[in-house]
CSV table of C-alpha atoms and ligand atoms in Angstrom, one decimal:
chain,number,residue,atom,x,y,z
A,15,MET,CA,69.0,-107.3,-219.1
A,16,ASP,CA,69.0,-109.6,-222.1
A,17,LEU,CA,65.7,-109.7,-224.0
A,18,LEU,CA,63.6,-112.7,-224.8
A,19,SER,CA,63.2,-112.4,-228.5
A,20,PHE,CA,61.5,-114.3,-231.3
A,21,SER,CA,62.0,-111.5,-233.8
A,22,PHE,CA,63.7,-113.7,-236.4
A,23,LEU,CA,60.9,-116.1,-236.3
A,24,PHE,CA,58.4,-113.3,-236.6
A,25,SER,CA,59.9,-111.9,-239.7
A,26,LEU,CA,59.8,-115.4,-241.2
A,27,LEU,CA,56.2,-115.8,-240.3
A,28,PHE,CA,55.4,-112.4,-241.6
A,29,ALA,CA,57.1,-113.1,-244.9
A,30,ASN,CA,54.9,-116.2,-245.3
A,31,THR,CA,51.6,-114.6,-244.5
A,32,ILE,CA,51.4,-111.3,-246.3
A,33,ALA,CA,49.2,-112.9,-248.9
A,34,PHE,CA,46.3,-113.5,-246.5
A,35,ASP,CA,45.2,-111.5,-243.6
A,36,PRO,CA,45.0,-113.9,-240.6
A,37,CYS,CA,43.0,-111.2,-238.7
A,38,ASP,CA,40.2,-111.1,-241.1
A,39,SER,CA,37.6,-113.2,-239.4
A,40,SER,CA,35.6,-113.6,-242.6
A,41,THR,CA,38.4,-115.8,-244.0
A,42,SER,CA,38.6,-117.8,-240.9
A,43,LYS,CA,38.1,-121.6,-241.1
A,44,LEU,CA,36.2,-121.4,-237.9
A,45,ASP,CA,32.5,-121.5,-237.7
A,46,GLY,CA,29.7,-122.9,-235.7
A,47,SER,CA,30.7,-122.6,-232.1
A,48,ASP,CA,34.4,-122.1,-232.8
A,49,LEU,CA,36.0,-118.8,-232.1
A,50,SER,CA,39.5,-117.5,-232.8
A,51,VAL,CA,41.6,-117.0,-229.7
A,52,ILE,CA,44.2,-114.2,-230.1
A,53,HIS,CA,46.9,-112.7,-228.0
A,54,VAL,CA,45.7,-109.5,-226.5
A,55,TYR,CA,48.7,-107.6,-227.8
A,56,GLY,CA,49.2,-109.7,-230.9
A,57,LYS,CA,48.7,-108.6,-234.5
A,58,CYS,CA,45.0,-109.3,-234.7
A,59,SER,CA,44.1,-107.5,-231.5
A,60,PRO,CA,43.0,-103.9,-231.5
A,61,PHE,CA,44.8,-103.3,-228.2
A,62,SER,CA,48.3,-102.0,-228.1
A,63,ALA,CA,50.8,-103.2,-225.5
A,64,PRO,CA,51.3,-100.9,-222.6
A,65,LYS,CA,54.4,-98.7,-222.8
A,66,PRO,CA,57.2,-99.2,-222.6
A,67,ALA,CA,57.2,-102.2,-225.0
A,68,SER,CA,59.5,-101.8,-227.9
A,69,SER,CA,58.9,-105.3,-229.2
A,70,TRP,CA,56.6,-108.3,-229.0
A,71,VAL,CA,59.3,-109.9,-227.0
A,72,ASN,CA,59.2,-107.2,-224.4
A,73,THR,CA,55.5,-107.4,-224.3
A,74,VAL,CA,55.6,-111.1,-223.5
A,75,LEU,CA,58.2,-110.4,-220.8
A,76,ASN,CA,56.1,-107.6,-219.4
A,77,MET,CA,53.1,-110.0,-219.3
A,78,ALA,CA,55.2,-112.6,-217.4
A,79,SER,CA,56.3,-109.9,-215.0
A,80,LYS,CA,52.6,-109.2,-214.1
A,81,ASP,CA,52.1,-112.8,-213.1
A,82,PRO,CA,52.8,-112.2,-209.4
A,83,GLU,CA,49.7,-109.8,-209.3
A,84,ARG,CA,47.5,-112.5,-210.8
A,85,VAL,CA,48.8,-115.4,-208.7
A,86,SER,CA,48.5,-113.3,-205.5
A,87,TYR,CA,45.0,-112.5,-206.6
A,88,LEU,CA,44.2,-116.2,-207.2
A,89,SER,CA,45.8,-117.1,-203.9
A,90,SER,CA,43.7,-114.5,-202.1
A,91,LEU,CA,40.6,-115.9,-203.6
A,92,VAL,CA,41.2,-119.4,-202.4
A,93,ALA,CA,42.0,-118.1,-198.9
A,94,GLN,CA,38.6,-116.4,-198.7
A,95,LYS,CA,35.6,-117.6,-196.9
A,96,PRO,CA,32.7,-118.5,-199.2
A,97,THR,CA,31.3,-115.4,-200.7
A,98,LYS,CA,28.7,-114.5,-203.2
A,99,VAL,CA,30.0,-114.6,-206.7
A,100,PRO,CA,30.4,-111.2,-208.2
A,101,ILE,CA,29.3,-110.8,-211.8
A,102,ALA,CA,31.6,-107.9,-212.5
A,103,SER,CA,34.8,-108.0,-210.5
A,104,GLY,CA,38.0,-109.2,-211.9
A,105,GLN,CA,40.0,-106.1,-212.6
A,106,GLN,CA,43.1,-107.6,-211.0
A,107,VAL,CA,42.8,-110.4,-213.4
A,108,LEU,CA,42.5,-108.2,-216.4
A,109,ASN,CA,45.9,-106.8,-215.9
A,110,VAL,CA,47.2,-110.0,-217.3
A,111,GLY,CA,44.4,-111.0,-219.6
A,112,ASN,CA,46.5,-112.8,-222.2
A,113,TYR,CA,44.0,-114.0,-224.7
A,114,ILE,CA,40.9,-112.4,-226.2
A,115,VAL,CA,38.0,-113.6,-228.4
A,116,ARG,CA,35.8,-111.6,-230.7
A,117,VAL,CA,32.2,-111.5,-229.7
A,118,LYS,CA,29.1,-109.6,-230.7
A,119,ILE,CA,26.9,-108.0,-228.1
A,120,GLY,CA,23.4,-106.6,-228.8
A,121,THR,CA,21.1,-106.5,-231.8
A,122,PRO,CA,22.5,-105.7,-234.3
A,123,GLY,CA,25.7,-107.2,-232.9
A,124,GLN,CA,28.5,-104.8,-231.8
A,125,LEU,CA,31.9,-106.2,-232.2
A,126,MET,CA,33.8,-106.4,-228.8
A,127,PHE,CA,37.0,-108.1,-227.8
A,128,MET,CA,36.7,-109.9,-224.5
A,129,VAL,CA,39.4,-111.4,-222.3
A,130,LEU,CA,39.1,-115.1,-221.9
A,131,ASP,CA,39.5,-116.1,-218.2
A,132,THR,CA,38.9,-119.6,-217.0
A,133,SER,CA,39.4,-118.6,-213.4
A,134,ASN,CA,36.6,-116.1,-213.4
A,135,ASP,CA,32.8,-116.3,-213.7
A,136,ASN,CA,32.2,-112.7,-214.5
A,137,ALA,CA,31.3,-110.9,-217.7
A,138,TRP,CA,31.5,-107.2,-218.2
A,139,VAL,CA,32.1,-104.7,-220.9
A,140,PRO,CA,32.8,-100.9,-220.9
A,141,CYS,CA,29.7,-99.1,-222.0
A,142,SER,CA,29.0,-95.8,-223.8
A,143,GLY,CA,29.1,-92.7,-221.7
A,144,CYS,CA,31.6,-94.5,-219.4
A,145,THR,CA,33.7,-92.0,-217.6
A,146,GLY,CA,37.3,-93.1,-217.6
A,147,CYS,CA,37.0,-96.1,-220.0
A,148,SER,CA,39.2,-96.2,-223.0
A,149,SER,CA,38.8,-97.5,-226.6
A,150,THR,CA,35.9,-99.7,-227.7
A,151,VAL,CA,32.8,-99.4,-225.8
A,152,PHE,CA,29.4,-101.1,-226.1
A,153,THR,CA,26.6,-98.7,-227.0
A,154,PRO,CA,23.4,-100.1,-225.3
A,155,ASN,CA,21.0,-97.6,-226.7
A,156,THR,CA,21.6,-98.8,-230.3
A,157,SER,CA,20.7,-102.4,-229.3
A,158,SER,CA,17.1,-103.4,-229.5
A,159,THR,CA,17.6,-106.3,-227.2
A,160,TYR,CA,19.4,-104.5,-224.3
A,161,GLY,CA,17.9,-104.3,-220.9
A,162,GLU,CA,18.9,-103.3,-217.5
A,163,MET,CA,18.2,-105.6,-214.6
A,164,GLU,CA,16.4,-104.6,-211.5
A,165,CYS,CA,17.4,-105.0,-207.9
A,166,SER,CA,14.7,-107.6,-207.4
A,167,VAL,CA,16.1,-110.2,-209.8
A,168,PRO,CA,18.1,-113.1,-208.2
A,169,GLU,CA,21.2,-112.3,-210.3
A,170,CYS,CA,21.4,-108.9,-208.7
A,171,THR,CA,21.8,-110.5,-205.2
A,172,GLN,CA,24.9,-112.3,-206.5
A,173,VAL,CA,26.7,-109.0,-207.2
A,174,ARG,CA,29.2,-107.6,-204.8
A,175,GLY,CA,29.3,-103.9,-204.0
A,176,LEU,CA,25.6,-103.4,-204.5
A,177,SER,CA,23.8,-100.0,-204.2
A,178,CYS,CA,20.2,-101.1,-204.2
A,179,PRO,CA,17.6,-99.3,-202.1
A,180,GLU,CA,16.0,-101.3,-199.3
A,181,THR,CA,12.6,-101.0,-200.8
A,182,GLY,CA,11.0,-100.2,-204.2
A,183,THR,CA,12.2,-101.0,-207.6
A,184,SER,CA,15.5,-99.8,-208.9
A,185,THR,CA,18.2,-100.7,-211.5
A,186,CYS,CA,20.9,-103.0,-210.2
A,187,PHE,CA,23.9,-100.8,-209.9
A,188,PHE,CA,27.1,-101.8,-208.3
A,189,ASN,CA,30.4,-100.2,-207.4
A,190,GLN,CA,33.4,-102.3,-206.7
A,191,SER,CA,36.8,-101.3,-205.5
A,192,TYR,CA,40.0,-102.3,-207.3
A,193,GLY,CA,43.5,-102.4,-205.9
A,194,GLY,CA,44.2,-99.7,-203.4
A,195,ASP,CA,42.6,-96.6,-205.0
A,196,SER,CA,40.6,-97.7,-208.0
A,197,SER,CA,37.0,-98.6,-208.5
A,198,PHE,CA,34.4,-99.0,-211.1
A,199,SER,CA,30.6,-98.8,-211.2
A,200,ALA,CA,28.4,-100.8,-213.5
A,201,THR,CA,24.8,-101.6,-214.3
A,202,LEU,CA,23.8,-105.3,-214.3
A,203,SER,CA,22.4,-105.8,-217.8
A,204,ARG,CA,21.2,-108.3,-220.3
A,205,ASP,CA,21.6,-108.5,-224.0
A,206,SER,CA,22.3,-111.0,-226.8
A,207,LEU,CA,25.8,-112.4,-226.8
A,208,GLY,CA,27.0,-113.6,-230.2
A,209,LEU,CA,29.8,-116.2,-230.1
A,210,ALA,CA,30.8,-117.3,-233.6
A,211,ALA,CA,27.5,-118.4,-235.2
A,212,ASP,CA,25.7,-118.8,-231.8
A,213,VAL,CA,23.5,-116.2,-230.2
A,214,ILE,CA,22.8,-116.4,-226.5
A,215,PRO,CA,19.8,-114.3,-225.7
A,216,ASN,CA,19.5,-112.4,-222.4
A,217,TYR,CA,23.1,-112.9,-221.4
A,218,ALA,CA,23.8,-111.2,-218.0
A,219,PHE,CA,26.8,-109.0,-217.7
A,220,GLY,CA,28.0,-105.8,-216.1
A,221,CYS,CA,27.8,-102.6,-218.2
A,222,ILE,CA,30.6,-100.4,-216.9
A,223,ASN,CA,29.6,-96.8,-216.4
A,224,ALA,CA,32.6,-95.3,-214.7
A,225,VAL,CA,36.1,-96.2,-213.6
A,226,SER,CA,38.2,-94.2,-211.3
A,227,GLY,CA,41.7,-94.5,-210.2
A,228,LYS,CA,44.5,-96.1,-212.2
A,229,ALA,CA,43.5,-97.0,-215.8
A,230,ILE,CA,41.5,-100.2,-216.0
A,231,PRO,CA,42.3,-102.2,-219.1
A,232,PRO,CA,39.9,-101.6,-221.9
A,233,GLN,CA,38.8,-105.1,-222.7
A,234,GLY,CA,35.6,-106.7,-221.6
A,235,LEU,CA,35.8,-109.9,-219.7
A,236,LEU,CA,34.3,-113.3,-220.6
A,237,GLY,CA,34.5,-115.6,-217.6
A,238,LEU,CA,34.7,-119.2,-218.5
A,239,GLY,CA,34.8,-120.4,-214.9
A,240,ARG,CA,32.5,-123.1,-213.6
A,241,GLY,CA,30.6,-121.0,-211.1
A,242,PRO,CA,26.9,-120.0,-211.1
A,243,THR,CA,27.1,-116.9,-213.2
A,244,SER,CA,29.6,-117.9,-215.8
A,245,LEU,CA,29.1,-118.4,-219.5
A,246,LEU,CA,28.8,-122.1,-219.0
A,247,SER,CA,26.0,-121.7,-216.4
A,248,GLN,CA,24.2,-119.1,-218.5
A,249,THR,CA,24.2,-121.3,-221.6
A,250,GLY,CA,23.4,-124.6,-219.9
A,251,SER,CA,21.8,-126.7,-222.7
A,252,LEU,CA,23.5,-124.9,-225.6
A,253,TYR,CA,27.0,-125.9,-224.7
A,254,SER,CA,26.3,-128.6,-222.0
A,255,GLY,CA,29.1,-127.3,-219.8
A,256,VAL,CA,31.8,-128.3,-222.3
A,257,PHE,CA,34.4,-126.2,-224.0
A,258,SER,CA,38.0,-126.4,-225.1
A,259,TYR,CA,40.7,-124.1,-226.2
A,260,CYS,CA,44.0,-124.4,-228.0
A,261,LEU,CA,46.3,-121.5,-227.2
A,262,PRO,CA,48.6,-120.3,-229.9
A,263,SER,CA,52.3,-120.4,-229.4
A,264,PHE,CA,53.8,-117.4,-227.7
A,265,LYS,CA,56.0,-117.0,-230.7
A,266,SER,CA,53.0,-116.6,-233.0
A,267,TYR,CA,52.4,-112.9,-232.9
A,268,TYR,CA,50.4,-113.3,-236.1
A,269,PHE,CA,48.3,-116.3,-235.4
A,270,SER,CA,45.3,-117.4,-233.4
A,271,GLY,CA,44.2,-120.4,-231.6
A,272,SER,CA,40.6,-121.5,-231.1
A,273,LEU,CA,37.9,-121.8,-228.5
A,274,LYS,CA,35.4,-124.5,-229.1
A,275,LEU,CA,32.1,-124.3,-227.2
A,276,GLY,CA,29.9,-127.3,-226.7
A,277,PRO,CA,30.5,-131.1,-226.9
A,278,LEU,CA,30.4,-131.2,-230.7
A,279,GLY,CA,33.8,-131.4,-232.4
A,280,GLN,CA,35.7,-132.1,-229.3
A,281,PRO,CA,38.5,-134.6,-229.6
A,282,LYS,CA,37.3,-138.1,-229.0
A,283,ASN,CA,40.5,-139.7,-228.0
A,284,ILE,CA,41.8,-137.5,-225.4
A,285,LYS,CA,43.5,-138.3,-222.1
A,286,THR,CA,41.6,-137.0,-219.1
A,287,THR,CA,42.1,-136.3,-215.4
A,288,PRO,CA,39.3,-135.6,-212.9
A,289,LEU,CA,38.3,-132.0,-212.2
A,290,LEU,CA,38.0,-131.3,-208.5
A,291,LYS,CA,35.4,-129.0,-207.1
A,292,ASN,CA,36.2,-126.5,-204.4
A,293,PRO,CA,32.9,-125.1,-203.0
A,294,ARG,CA,34.8,-122.2,-201.5
A,295,ARG,CA,36.0,-121.1,-204.8
A,296,PRO,CA,33.4,-122.4,-207.3
A,297,SER,CA,34.9,-120.8,-210.4
A,298,LEU,CA,38.4,-122.4,-210.3
A,299,TYR,CA,39.3,-125.5,-212.2
A,300,TYR,CA,41.2,-127.6,-209.8
A,301,VAL,CA,43.0,-130.8,-211.0
A,302,ASN,CA,44.8,-133.5,-209.1
A,303,LEU,CA,48.5,-133.0,-209.8
A,304,THR,CA,50.2,-135.9,-208.1
A,305,GLY,CA,53.8,-135.4,-209.1
A,306,VAL,CA,56.3,-133.9,-211.5
A,307,SER,CA,59.1,-135.7,-213.3
A,308,VAL,CA,62.2,-134.3,-214.8
A,309,GLY,CA,63.6,-136.7,-217.4
A,310,ARG,CA,63.2,-140.1,-215.8
A,311,VAL,CA,63.5,-138.8,-212.3
A,312,LYS,CA,60.4,-138.4,-210.2
A,313,VAL,CA,61.0,-135.2,-208.3
A,314,PRO,CA,60.8,-135.8,-204.5
A,315,ILE,CA,57.8,-133.7,-203.4
A,316,THR,CA,56.0,-134.0,-200.1
A,317,PRO,CA,52.5,-135.1,-201.2
A,318,GLU,CA,50.9,-132.5,-198.8
A,319,LEU,CA,52.3,-129.7,-200.9
A,320,LEU,CA,50.3,-130.9,-203.9
A,321,ALA,CA,47.2,-132.2,-202.1
A,322,PHE,CA,43.8,-130.7,-202.8
A,323,ASP,CA,42.2,-129.2,-199.7
A,324,PRO,CA,39.0,-127.2,-200.2
A,325,THR,CA,39.4,-125.7,-196.7
A,326,THR,CA,42.8,-124.1,-197.2
A,327,GLY,CA,42.3,-123.8,-201.0
A,328,SER,CA,45.5,-125.7,-201.6
A,329,GLY,CA,46.0,-127.8,-204.8
A,330,THR,CA,46.6,-127.1,-208.4
A,331,ILE,CA,44.5,-125.2,-210.9
A,332,ILE,CA,44.5,-124.8,-214.7
A,333,ASP,CA,44.4,-121.2,-215.6
A,334,SER,CA,44.2,-119.2,-218.9
A,335,GLY,CA,45.3,-115.9,-217.4
A,336,THR,CA,48.7,-116.6,-215.9
A,337,VAL,CA,51.8,-116.6,-218.2
A,338,MET,CA,54.2,-119.0,-216.5
A,339,THR,CA,53.4,-122.1,-214.4
A,340,ARG,CA,54.1,-121.5,-210.8
A,341,PHE,CA,54.4,-123.9,-207.9
A,342,VAL,CA,54.5,-123.3,-204.1
A,343,PRO,CA,58.1,-122.5,-203.3
A,344,PRO,CA,59.3,-125.8,-202.0
A,345,VAL,CA,57.8,-127.7,-205.0
A,346,TYR,CA,59.3,-125.3,-207.5
A,347,GLU,CA,62.7,-125.5,-205.8
A,348,ALA,CA,62.7,-129.3,-205.9
A,349,ILE,CA,61.8,-129.3,-209.6
A,350,ARG,CA,64.4,-126.6,-210.4
A,351,ASP,CA,67.1,-128.4,-208.4
A,352,GLU,CA,66.5,-131.7,-210.3
A,353,PHE,CA,66.4,-129.8,-213.6
A,354,ARG,CA,69.7,-128.1,-212.8
A,355,LYS,CA,71.2,-131.5,-211.9
A,356,GLN,CA,70.5,-132.8,-215.3
A,357,VAL,CA,71.4,-129.8,-217.4
A,358,LYS,CA,74.8,-128.4,-217.8
A,359,GLY,CA,75.3,-125.0,-216.0
A,360,PRO,CA,76.4,-122.4,-215.2
A,361,PHE,CA,72.9,-121.0,-214.5
A,362,SER,CA,71.8,-117.4,-214.6
A,363,SER,CA,68.6,-115.4,-214.3
A,364,LEU,CA,66.6,-113.6,-216.9
A,365,GLY,CA,63.6,-111.5,-215.8
A,366,ALA,CA,61.3,-113.8,-213.9
A,367,PHE,CA,63.2,-116.9,-214.9
A,368,ASP,CA,66.0,-118.2,-212.5
A,369,THR,CA,67.3,-121.2,-214.4
A,370,CYS,CA,68.9,-120.0,-217.7
A,371,PHE,CA,71.7,-121.9,-219.4
A,372,THR,CA,73.6,-122.0,-222.6
A,373,ALA,CA,71.1,-122.9,-225.3
A,374,THR,CA,73.6,-125.2,-227.0
A,375,ASN,CA,73.0,-127.6,-224.1
A,376,GLU,CA,69.4,-127.7,-225.0
A,377,ASP,CA,69.5,-131.0,-226.9
A,378,VAL,CA,70.2,-132.7,-223.6
A,379,THR,CA,67.5,-130.9,-221.8
A,380,PRO,CA,65.2,-133.4,-220.0
A,381,ALA,CA,61.5,-133.3,-220.6
A,382,VAL,CA,59.3,-132.1,-217.8
A,383,THR,CA,56.2,-134.3,-217.1
A,384,PHE,CA,53.3,-133.2,-215.1
A,385,ARG,CA,51.7,-136.2,-213.5
A,386,PHE,CA,48.0,-135.7,-213.1
A,387,GLU,CA,45.7,-138.4,-211.7
A,388,GLY,CA,45.1,-140.7,-214.7
A,389,MET,CA,47.0,-138.5,-217.2
A,390,ASP,CA,50.7,-137.7,-217.7
A,391,LEU,CA,51.5,-134.5,-219.6
A,392,VAL,CA,54.9,-134.7,-221.1
A,393,LEU,CA,55.7,-131.0,-222.0
A,394,PRO,CA,57.1,-130.4,-225.4
A,395,LEU,CA,60.4,-128.6,-225.2
A,396,GLU,CA,58.7,-125.4,-226.5
A,397,ASN,CA,56.4,-125.5,-223.5
A,398,SER,CA,59.1,-125.9,-220.8
A,399,LEU,CA,61.8,-123.5,-222.2
A,400,ILE,CA,61.9,-119.9,-223.2
A,401,HIS,CA,64.8,-118.3,-225.1
A,402,SER,CA,66.7,-115.0,-224.9
A,403,SER,CA,66.7,-112.6,-227.9
A,404,SER,CA,70.1,-113.6,-229.0
A,405,GLY,CA,69.1,-117.3,-228.8
A,406,SER,CA,72.1,-117.9,-226.7
A,407,LEU,CA,70.2,-118.6,-223.5
A,408,ALA,CA,67.4,-121.0,-222.7
A,409,CYS,CA,65.5,-120.8,-219.5
A,410,LEU,CA,63.2,-123.1,-217.6
A,411,ALA,CA,59.9,-121.3,-218.1
A,412,MET,CA,58.4,-121.9,-214.6
A,413,GLY,CA,58.7,-120.3,-211.3
A,414,ALA,CA,57.6,-120.1,-207.6
A,415,MET,CA,54.4,-118.8,-206.2
A,416,PRO,CA,54.6,-116.1,-203.5
A,417,VAL,CA,55.7,-117.3,-200.1
A,418,ASN,CA,52.8,-118.7,-198.0
A,419,SER,CA,50.8,-119.4,-201.1
A,420,VAL,CA,49.2,-122.8,-201.1
A,421,LEU,CA,48.1,-122.9,-204.8
A,422,ASN,CA,49.9,-124.2,-207.8
A,423,VAL,CA,49.0,-122.8,-211.2
A,424,VAL,CA,49.4,-124.5,-214.6
A,425,ALA,CA,49.7,-121.5,-216.9
A,426,ASN,CA,49.8,-120.5,-220.6
A,427,LEU,CA,53.4,-121.1,-221.5
A,428,GLN,CA,52.9,-124.7,-220.6
A,429,GLN,CA,49.6,-125.0,-222.5
A,430,GLN,CA,50.7,-123.8,-226.0
A,431,ASN,CA,49.7,-126.0,-228.8
A,432,LEU,CA,47.6,-128.3,-226.7
A,433,ARG,CA,43.9,-128.7,-226.8
A,434,VAL,CA,42.6,-128.3,-223.3
A,435,MET,CA,39.1,-129.6,-222.8
A,436,PHE,CA,36.9,-128.7,-219.9
A,437,ASP,CA,34.0,-131.1,-219.4
A,438,VAL,CA,32.2,-129.9,-216.3
A,439,PRO,CA,29.2,-132.3,-216.2
A,440,ASN,CA,31.6,-135.3,-216.4
A,441,SER,CA,34.1,-133.6,-214.1
A,442,ARG,CA,37.1,-134.1,-216.3
A,443,LEU,CA,39.8,-132.1,-218.0
A,444,GLY,CA,41.3,-133.5,-221.2
A,445,ILE,CA,44.6,-132.6,-222.9
A,446,ALA,CA,45.7,-133.6,-226.4
A,447,ARG,CA,48.5,-132.4,-228.6
A,448,GLU,CA,47.4,-130.1,-231.4
A,449,LEU,CA,49.0,-127.5,-233.6
A,450,CYS,CA,46.8,-124.5,-232.7
A,451,ASN,CA,48.0,-121.8,-235.1
B,508,LIG,C1,22.9,-93.0,-227.1
B,508,LIG,O1,23.7,-92.7,-226.0
B,508,LIG,C2,24.7,-91.7,-226.3
B,508,LIG,C3,25.6,-91.5,-225.1
B,508,LIG,O2,25.2,-92.3,-224.1
B,508,LIG,C4,24.0,-90.4,-226.8
B,508,LIG,O3,25.0,-89.5,-227.1
B,508,LIG,C5,23.1,-90.7,-227.9
B,508,LIG,O4,22.4,-89.5,-228.3
B,508,LIG,C6,22.2,-91.8,-227.6
B,508,LIG,N1,21.5,-92.2,-228.9
B,508,LIG,C7,20.2,-92.4,-228.9
B,508,LIG,C8,19.6,-92.9,-230.2
B,508,LIG,O5,19.5,-92.3,-227.9
B,509,LIG,C1,32.6,-96.0,-206.0
B,509,LIG,O1,32.2,-95.6,-204.7
B,509,LIG,C2,33.2,-94.8,-204.0
B,509,LIG,C3,32.7,-94.6,-202.6
B,509,LIG,O2,31.4,-94.2,-202.6
B,509,LIG,C4,33.5,-93.5,-204.8
B,509,LIG,O3,34.5,-92.8,-204.1
B,509,LIG,C5,34.0,-93.9,-206.2
B,509,LIG,O4,34.2,-92.7,-206.9
B,509,LIG,C6,32.9,-94.8,-206.9
B,509,LIG,N1,33.5,-95.2,-208.1
B,509,LIG,C7,33.0,-95.0,-209.3
B,509,LIG,C8,33.7,-95.4,-210.5
B,509,LIG,O5,31.9,-94.4,-209.4
B,510,LIG,C1,44.6,-137.6,-206.2
B,510,LIG,O1,45.2,-138.7,-206.8
B,510,LIG,C2,45.8,-139.6,-205.8
B,510,LIG,C3,46.5,-140.7,-206.5
B,510,LIG,O2,45.7,-141.3,-207.4
B,510,LIG,C4,44.7,-140.1,-204.9
B,510,LIG,O3,45.3,-140.9,-203.9
B,510,LIG,C5,44.0,-138.9,-204.2
B,510,LIG,O4,43.0,-139.3,-203.4
B,510,LIG,C6,43.5,-137.9,-205.3
B,510,LIG,N1,43.0,-136.7,-204.6
B,510,LIG,C7,41.8,-136.3,-204.8
B,510,LIG,C8,41.4,-135.1,-204.0
B,510,LIG,O5,41.0,-136.8,-205.5
């Protein structure tokens, strides 16, 4: 199989950046409520890519190949009946946590790297003494502000997999299963959470005590969903339910994007589309995708395939944890067929991508436009194509959801170098072009 490679670009970038260390947060321009957002396996991350991954390129490919797990997981969520929102599930999601932020937990603050996940409300970190956790752990007993929560607190009743006694007081422990044969147990805890210059006191999160079964990825999880236990809900007045991120380009192994929390400093002139609320899946950010164009052609898509329906969970979400945008199969096929009509073949496959063509035909590649209610997003070429290592092939960087899925997911590759703003109180999502790196 040919490899997707950006190695030439990386070496250029590297040559230009030896003079300053982009990973040194003290030299960062970001302050206030701005945090750097880095690739989980990028240069500035302490986590190394799972083997085998001989290059950054392979890592990106591997990440894309994990998408089906995540999208199946997201699909299964929307199919569920209303459930209590877990504070510390989300292991499935972590397999493909693509972006991490540096946070500090406790007093004095302990540096942790947490996965950013807009489709999850949960927060958890691996804690000291944890059986089966790897790498960085949070050490509660050196924090003067740490506390365990009791079974009687309302937050505890929102946790899935509870092991609280019927009567009497007890610490809120829970044990959740993961995949076929894995599980973890955690203590519902509170401590200060430091995000850039802000400190959120008494932040509720799961402190993982044990994991069993297949290795659970070492990062903590920071859920940016819109549900009742997420960061947004726990910080209410501080950030007013508003945040935005700018995801760095997939080519930028060395660089970081940013996460801006709160209404200050958000772009003023930004096109927006309404956010839709699904009470059955309160953490997901649904938007109203009404159509897709390829070049000047409006792709013929049966409106029902895009329609938002809270009962079935169908519709479109914006997600920070999936690598490539995926549509329900008939929608993807229609987009792909129109794209193939307008680009010169022959077409071949590369990994997860089924529409690859000679890169020299790229200058005549049509732009793909996502038509959201009230906002058209014309994808820059970089966000609709991915290239092979030799540079000889370009591929349409989108794909199909699993059969029977009703959900469309707008993912990372299509969000590079865009500022994506989530404004929950005003129920709107904004997108503006920005160079994130
Ligand atoms: C903190 O906990 C660790 C392991 O959980 C233990 O080894 C250590 O002695 C504890 N330190 C204090 C100050 O209690
Ligand atoms: C969670 O509970 C199950 C069933 O009681 C047990 O087999 C498993 O070992 C527990 N997991 C952890 C990580 O403690
Ligand atoms: C989505 O947008 C279309 C076109 O503006 C509109 O007819 C439809 O009612 C919207 N759907 C929702 C759920 O708001």
